[in-house]
mmCIF file of C-alpha atoms in Angstrom:
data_model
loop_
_atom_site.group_PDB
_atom_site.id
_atom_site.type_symbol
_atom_site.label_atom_id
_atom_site.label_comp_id
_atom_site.label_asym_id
_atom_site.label_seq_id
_atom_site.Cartn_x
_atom_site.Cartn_y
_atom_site.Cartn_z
ATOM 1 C CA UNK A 97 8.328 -32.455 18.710
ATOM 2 C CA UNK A 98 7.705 -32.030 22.545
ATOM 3 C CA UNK A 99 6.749 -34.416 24.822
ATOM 4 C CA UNK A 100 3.360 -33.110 25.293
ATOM 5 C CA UNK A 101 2.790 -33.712 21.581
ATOM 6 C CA UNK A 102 4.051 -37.193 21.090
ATOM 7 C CA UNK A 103 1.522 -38.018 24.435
ATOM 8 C CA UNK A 104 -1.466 -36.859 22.640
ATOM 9 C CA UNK A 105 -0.488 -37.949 19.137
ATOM 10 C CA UNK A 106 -0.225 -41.432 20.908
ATOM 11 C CA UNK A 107 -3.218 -41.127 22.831
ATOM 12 C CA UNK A 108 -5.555 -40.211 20.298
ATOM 13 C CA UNK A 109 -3.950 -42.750 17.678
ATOM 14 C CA UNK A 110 -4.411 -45.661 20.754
ATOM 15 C CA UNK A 111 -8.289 -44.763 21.598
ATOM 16 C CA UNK A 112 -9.160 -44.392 17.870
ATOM 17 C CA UNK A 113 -7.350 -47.911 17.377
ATOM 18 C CA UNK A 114 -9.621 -49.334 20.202
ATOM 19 C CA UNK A 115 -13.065 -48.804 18.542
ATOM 20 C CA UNK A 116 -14.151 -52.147 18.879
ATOM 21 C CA UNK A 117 -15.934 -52.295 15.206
ATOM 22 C CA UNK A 118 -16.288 -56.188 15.349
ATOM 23 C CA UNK A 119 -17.740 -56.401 18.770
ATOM 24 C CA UNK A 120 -20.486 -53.844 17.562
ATOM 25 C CA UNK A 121 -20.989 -55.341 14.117
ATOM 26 C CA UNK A 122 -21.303 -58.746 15.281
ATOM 27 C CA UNK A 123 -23.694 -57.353 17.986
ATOM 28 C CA UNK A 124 -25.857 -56.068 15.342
ATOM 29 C CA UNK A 125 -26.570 -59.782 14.714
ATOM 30 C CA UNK A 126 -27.078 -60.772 18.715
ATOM 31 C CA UNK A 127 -23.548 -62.301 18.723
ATOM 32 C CA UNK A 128 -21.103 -62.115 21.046
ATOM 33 C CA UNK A 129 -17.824 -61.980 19.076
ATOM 34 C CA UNK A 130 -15.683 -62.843 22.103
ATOM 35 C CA UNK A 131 -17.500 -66.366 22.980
ATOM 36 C CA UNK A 132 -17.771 -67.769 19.329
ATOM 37 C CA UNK A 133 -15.086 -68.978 16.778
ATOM 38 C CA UNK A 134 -11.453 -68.202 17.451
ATOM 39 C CA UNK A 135 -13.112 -65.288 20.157
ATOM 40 C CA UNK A 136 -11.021 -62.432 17.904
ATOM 41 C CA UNK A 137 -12.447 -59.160 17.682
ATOM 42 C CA UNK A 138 -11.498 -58.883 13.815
ATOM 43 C CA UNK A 139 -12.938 -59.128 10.286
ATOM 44 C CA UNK A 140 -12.357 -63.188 10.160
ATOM 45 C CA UNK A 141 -14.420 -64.262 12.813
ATOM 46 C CA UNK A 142 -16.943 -62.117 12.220
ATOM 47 C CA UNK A 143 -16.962 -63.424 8.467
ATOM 48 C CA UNK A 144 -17.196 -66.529 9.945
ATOM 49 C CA UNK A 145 -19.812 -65.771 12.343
ATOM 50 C CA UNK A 146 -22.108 -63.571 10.859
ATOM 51 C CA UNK A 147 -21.177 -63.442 7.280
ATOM 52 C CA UNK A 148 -19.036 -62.360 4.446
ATOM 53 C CA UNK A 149 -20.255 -58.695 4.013
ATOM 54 C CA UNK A 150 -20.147 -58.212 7.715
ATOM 55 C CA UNK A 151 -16.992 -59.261 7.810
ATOM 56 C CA UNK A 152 -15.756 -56.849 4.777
ATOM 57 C CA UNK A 153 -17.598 -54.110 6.729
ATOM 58 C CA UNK A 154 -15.571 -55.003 9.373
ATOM 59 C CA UNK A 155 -12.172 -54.867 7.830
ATOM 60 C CA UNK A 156 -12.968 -51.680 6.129
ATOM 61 C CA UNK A 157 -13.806 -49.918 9.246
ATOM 62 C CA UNK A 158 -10.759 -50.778 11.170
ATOM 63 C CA UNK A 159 -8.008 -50.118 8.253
ATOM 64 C CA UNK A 160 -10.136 -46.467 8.131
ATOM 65 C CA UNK A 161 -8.912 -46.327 11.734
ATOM 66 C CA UNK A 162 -5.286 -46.552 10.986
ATOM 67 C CA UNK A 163 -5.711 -44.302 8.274
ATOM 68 C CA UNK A 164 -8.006 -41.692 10.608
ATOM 69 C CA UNK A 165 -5.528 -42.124 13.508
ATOM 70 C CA UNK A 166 -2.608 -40.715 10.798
ATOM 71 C CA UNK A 167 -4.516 -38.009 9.472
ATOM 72 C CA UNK A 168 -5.270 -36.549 12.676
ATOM 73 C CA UNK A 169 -1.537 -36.718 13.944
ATOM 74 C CA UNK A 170 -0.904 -34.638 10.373
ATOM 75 C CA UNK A 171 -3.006 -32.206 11.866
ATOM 76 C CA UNK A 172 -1.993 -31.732 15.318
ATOM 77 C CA UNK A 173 1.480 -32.172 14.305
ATOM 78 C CA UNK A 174 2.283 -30.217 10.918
ATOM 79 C CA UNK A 175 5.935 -29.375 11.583
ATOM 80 C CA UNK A 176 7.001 -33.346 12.680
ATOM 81 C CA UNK A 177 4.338 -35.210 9.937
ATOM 82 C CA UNK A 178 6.621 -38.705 9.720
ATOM 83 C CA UNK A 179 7.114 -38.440 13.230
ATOM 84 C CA UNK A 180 3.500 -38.059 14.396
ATOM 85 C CA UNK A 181 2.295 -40.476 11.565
ATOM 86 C CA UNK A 182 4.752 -43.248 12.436
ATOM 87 C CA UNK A 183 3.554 -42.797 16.591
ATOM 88 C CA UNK A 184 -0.002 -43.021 15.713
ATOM 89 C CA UNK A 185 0.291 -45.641 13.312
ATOM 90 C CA UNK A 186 1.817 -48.014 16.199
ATOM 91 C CA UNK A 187 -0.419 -46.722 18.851
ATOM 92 C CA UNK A 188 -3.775 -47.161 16.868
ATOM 93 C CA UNK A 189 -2.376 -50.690 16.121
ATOM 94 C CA UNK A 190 -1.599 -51.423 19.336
ATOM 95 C CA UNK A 191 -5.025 -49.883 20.688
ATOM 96 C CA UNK A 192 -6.846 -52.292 18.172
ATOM 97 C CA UNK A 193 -5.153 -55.157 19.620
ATOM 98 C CA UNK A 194 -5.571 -54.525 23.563
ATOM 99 C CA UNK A 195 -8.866 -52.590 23.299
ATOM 100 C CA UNK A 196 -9.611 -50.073 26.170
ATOM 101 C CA UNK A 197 -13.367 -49.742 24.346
ATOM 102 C CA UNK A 198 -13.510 -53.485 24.503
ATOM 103 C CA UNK A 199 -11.952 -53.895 27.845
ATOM 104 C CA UNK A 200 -14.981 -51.329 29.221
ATOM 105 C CA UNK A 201 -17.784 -53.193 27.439
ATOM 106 C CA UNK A 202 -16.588 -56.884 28.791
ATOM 107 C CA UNK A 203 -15.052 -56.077 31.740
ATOM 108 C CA UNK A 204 -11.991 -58.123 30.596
ATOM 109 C CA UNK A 205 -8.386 -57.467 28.306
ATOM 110 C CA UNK A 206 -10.193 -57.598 24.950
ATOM 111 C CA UNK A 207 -8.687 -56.606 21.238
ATOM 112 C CA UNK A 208 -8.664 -57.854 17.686
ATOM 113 C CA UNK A 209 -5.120 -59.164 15.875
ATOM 114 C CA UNK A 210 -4.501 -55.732 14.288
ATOM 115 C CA UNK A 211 -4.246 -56.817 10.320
ATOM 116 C CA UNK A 212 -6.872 -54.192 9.059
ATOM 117 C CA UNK A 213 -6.022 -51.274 11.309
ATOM 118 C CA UNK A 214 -2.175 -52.380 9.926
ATOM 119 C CA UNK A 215 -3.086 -52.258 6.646
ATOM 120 C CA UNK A 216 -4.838 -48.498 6.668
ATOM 121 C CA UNK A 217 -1.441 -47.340 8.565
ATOM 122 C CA UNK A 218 0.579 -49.015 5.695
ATOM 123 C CA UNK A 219 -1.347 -47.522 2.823
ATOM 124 C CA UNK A 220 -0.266 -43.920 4.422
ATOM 125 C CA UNK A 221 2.928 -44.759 5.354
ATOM 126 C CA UNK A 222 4.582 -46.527 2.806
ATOM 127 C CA UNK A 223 5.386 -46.422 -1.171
ATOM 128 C CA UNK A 224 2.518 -46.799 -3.735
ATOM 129 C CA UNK A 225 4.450 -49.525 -5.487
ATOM 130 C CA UNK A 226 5.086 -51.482 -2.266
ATOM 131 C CA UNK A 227 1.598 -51.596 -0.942
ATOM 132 C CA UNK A 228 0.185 -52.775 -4.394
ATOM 133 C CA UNK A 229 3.004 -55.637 -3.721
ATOM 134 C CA UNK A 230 2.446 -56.545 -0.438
ATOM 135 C CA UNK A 231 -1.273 -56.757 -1.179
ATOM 136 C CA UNK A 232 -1.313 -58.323 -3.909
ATOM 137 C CA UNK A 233 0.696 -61.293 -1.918
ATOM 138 C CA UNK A 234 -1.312 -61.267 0.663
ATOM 139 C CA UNK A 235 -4.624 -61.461 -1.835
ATOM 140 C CA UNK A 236 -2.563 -64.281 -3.471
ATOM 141 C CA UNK A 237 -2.210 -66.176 -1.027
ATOM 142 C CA UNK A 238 -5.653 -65.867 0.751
ATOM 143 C CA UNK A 239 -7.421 -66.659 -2.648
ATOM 144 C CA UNK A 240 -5.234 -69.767 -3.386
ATOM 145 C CA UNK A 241 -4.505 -71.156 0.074
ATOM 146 C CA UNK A 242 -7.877 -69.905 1.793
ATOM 147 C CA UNK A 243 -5.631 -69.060 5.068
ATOM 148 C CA UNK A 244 -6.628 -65.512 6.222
ATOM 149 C CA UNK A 245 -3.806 -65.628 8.642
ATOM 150 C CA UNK A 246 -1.046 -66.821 6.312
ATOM 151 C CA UNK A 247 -1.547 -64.419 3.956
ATOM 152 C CA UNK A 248 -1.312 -61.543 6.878
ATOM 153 C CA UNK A 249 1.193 -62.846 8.952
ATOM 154 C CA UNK A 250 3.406 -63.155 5.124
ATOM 155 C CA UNK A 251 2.461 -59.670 3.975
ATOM 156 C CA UNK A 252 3.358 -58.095 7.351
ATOM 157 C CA UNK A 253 7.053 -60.041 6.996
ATOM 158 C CA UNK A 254 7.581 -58.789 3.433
ATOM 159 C CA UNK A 255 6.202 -55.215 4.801
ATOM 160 C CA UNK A 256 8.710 -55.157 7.222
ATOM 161 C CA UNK A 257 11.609 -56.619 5.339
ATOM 162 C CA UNK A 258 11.143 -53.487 2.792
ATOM 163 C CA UNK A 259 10.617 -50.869 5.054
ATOM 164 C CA UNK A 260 13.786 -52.040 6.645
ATOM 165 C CA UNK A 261 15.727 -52.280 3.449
ATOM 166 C CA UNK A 262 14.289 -48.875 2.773
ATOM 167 C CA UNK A 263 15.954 -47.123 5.860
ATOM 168 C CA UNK A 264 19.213 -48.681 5.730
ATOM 169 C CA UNK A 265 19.484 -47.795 2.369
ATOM 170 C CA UNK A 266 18.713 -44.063 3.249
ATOM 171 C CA UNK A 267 15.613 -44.364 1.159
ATOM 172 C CA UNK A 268 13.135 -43.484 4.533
ATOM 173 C CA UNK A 269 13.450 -41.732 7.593
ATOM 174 C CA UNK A 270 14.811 -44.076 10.159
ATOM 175 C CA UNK A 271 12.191 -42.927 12.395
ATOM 176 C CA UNK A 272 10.248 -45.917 10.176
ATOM 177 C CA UNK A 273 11.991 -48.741 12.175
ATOM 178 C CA UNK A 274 9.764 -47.913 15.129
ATOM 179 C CA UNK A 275 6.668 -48.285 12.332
ATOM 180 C CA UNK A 276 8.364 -51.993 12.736
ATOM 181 C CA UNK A 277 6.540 -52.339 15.741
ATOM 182 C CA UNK A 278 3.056 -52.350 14.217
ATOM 183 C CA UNK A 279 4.291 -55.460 12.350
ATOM 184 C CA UNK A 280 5.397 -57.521 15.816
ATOM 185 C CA UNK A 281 2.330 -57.056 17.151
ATOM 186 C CA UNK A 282 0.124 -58.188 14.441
ATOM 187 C CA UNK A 283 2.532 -61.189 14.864
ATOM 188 C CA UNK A 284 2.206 -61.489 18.941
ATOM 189 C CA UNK A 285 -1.417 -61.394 18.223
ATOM 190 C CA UNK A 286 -0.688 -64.306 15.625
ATOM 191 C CA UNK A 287 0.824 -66.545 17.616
ATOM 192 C CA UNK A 288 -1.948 -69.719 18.476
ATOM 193 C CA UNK A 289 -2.778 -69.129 14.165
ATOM 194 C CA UNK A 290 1.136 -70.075 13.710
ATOM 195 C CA UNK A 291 0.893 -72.905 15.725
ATOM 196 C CA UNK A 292 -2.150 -73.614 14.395
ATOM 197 C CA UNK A 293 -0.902 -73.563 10.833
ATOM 198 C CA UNK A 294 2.454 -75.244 11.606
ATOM 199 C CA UNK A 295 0.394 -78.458 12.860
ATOM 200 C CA UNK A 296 -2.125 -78.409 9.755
ATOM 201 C CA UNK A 297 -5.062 -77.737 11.477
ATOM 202 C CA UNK A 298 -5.571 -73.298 10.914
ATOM 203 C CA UNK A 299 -9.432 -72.811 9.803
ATOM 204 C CA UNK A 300 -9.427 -71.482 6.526
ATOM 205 C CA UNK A 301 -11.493 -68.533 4.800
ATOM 206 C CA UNK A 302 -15.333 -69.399 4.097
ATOM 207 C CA UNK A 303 -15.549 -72.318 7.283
ATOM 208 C CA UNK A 304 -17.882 -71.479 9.388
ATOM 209 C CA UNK A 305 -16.809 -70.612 13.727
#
């Protein structure tokens, strides 16, 4: 796979990841998804903000662009599939969370947390078996606990724990460890909902921003 390849693959996967779905949903509504709630351009706030179907809508539109941003490496890049799919995977994550759409509509460093546009990459990417596991935890633990970010932030850990198993065990192509990636920076993104959680005081599914 040239070099010329990988660039575009990447490219394409990172402006596809920043399609700033919550800042136009939310706008729909004459909010401003950046100045209300925890200011995250993602499916939670906008729940929170504008409601619960808005926010589904939401969440459904970005994991499409993980899975669009996949599909279209497949394409370009027939002979080097995992490759491709693994680079755009990461990119489109990484373009969700550090927006250039966003950044060009607000004139300021603006993304989401990148648990949707995760999620479509992981339904591609990974074993049948392991994404009914991984979301059935994270559905677990959201419905029980009401913590949006707890059950992410412990479905991305398991994610990555398997996929990582799965390599060393010869099981994958070891080109997946760079697919590890997408999973750190759903977690950088994370980081004020850790703290947040670790002192008792995270926001939790259906309160309003």
């Amino acid at each position: 796979m040239g070099l010329g390849l990988v660039v575009l693959v990447i490219a394409i996967g990172y402006v596809i990841g920043s399609f700033p779905t919550a800042y136009l949903v939310a706008r729909t509504k004459g909010v401003d998804i950046f100045a209300v709630g925890s200011g995250n351009m993602g499916a939670t706030n906008v729940t929170r903000a504008v409601g619960m179907r808005y926010g589904l809508l939401v969440w459904a539109i970005d994991g499409v662009k993980g899975i669009l941003a996949i599909l279209l490496a497949r394409l370009i890049v027939p002979d080097y599939q995992t490759t491709a799919s693994v680079l755009a995977a990461v990119a489109a994550v990484a373009g969700h969370n550090w927006s250039l759409l966003a950044t060009l509509l607000t004139g300021s460093i603006r993304g989401g947390k990148g648990a949707a546009t995760a999620m479509g990459t992981f339904i591609l990417l990974a074993p049948t078996l392991l994404v009914a596991l991984v979301l059935a935890i994270a559905m677990a633990i959201v419905l029980l606990m009401r913590y949006v970010s707890l059950g992410v932030l412990t479905a991305v850990a398991v994610a990555g724990i398997a996929f990582l198993a799965l390599v060393l065990a010869g099981w994958m192509d070891p080109i997946y460890t760079v697919y590890l990636l997408a999973g750190w920076m759903v977690f950088v993104r994370h980081r004020a909902n850790i703290v947040r959680l670790l002192a008792g005081t995270e926001r939790r599914l259906g309160e309003r921003a």
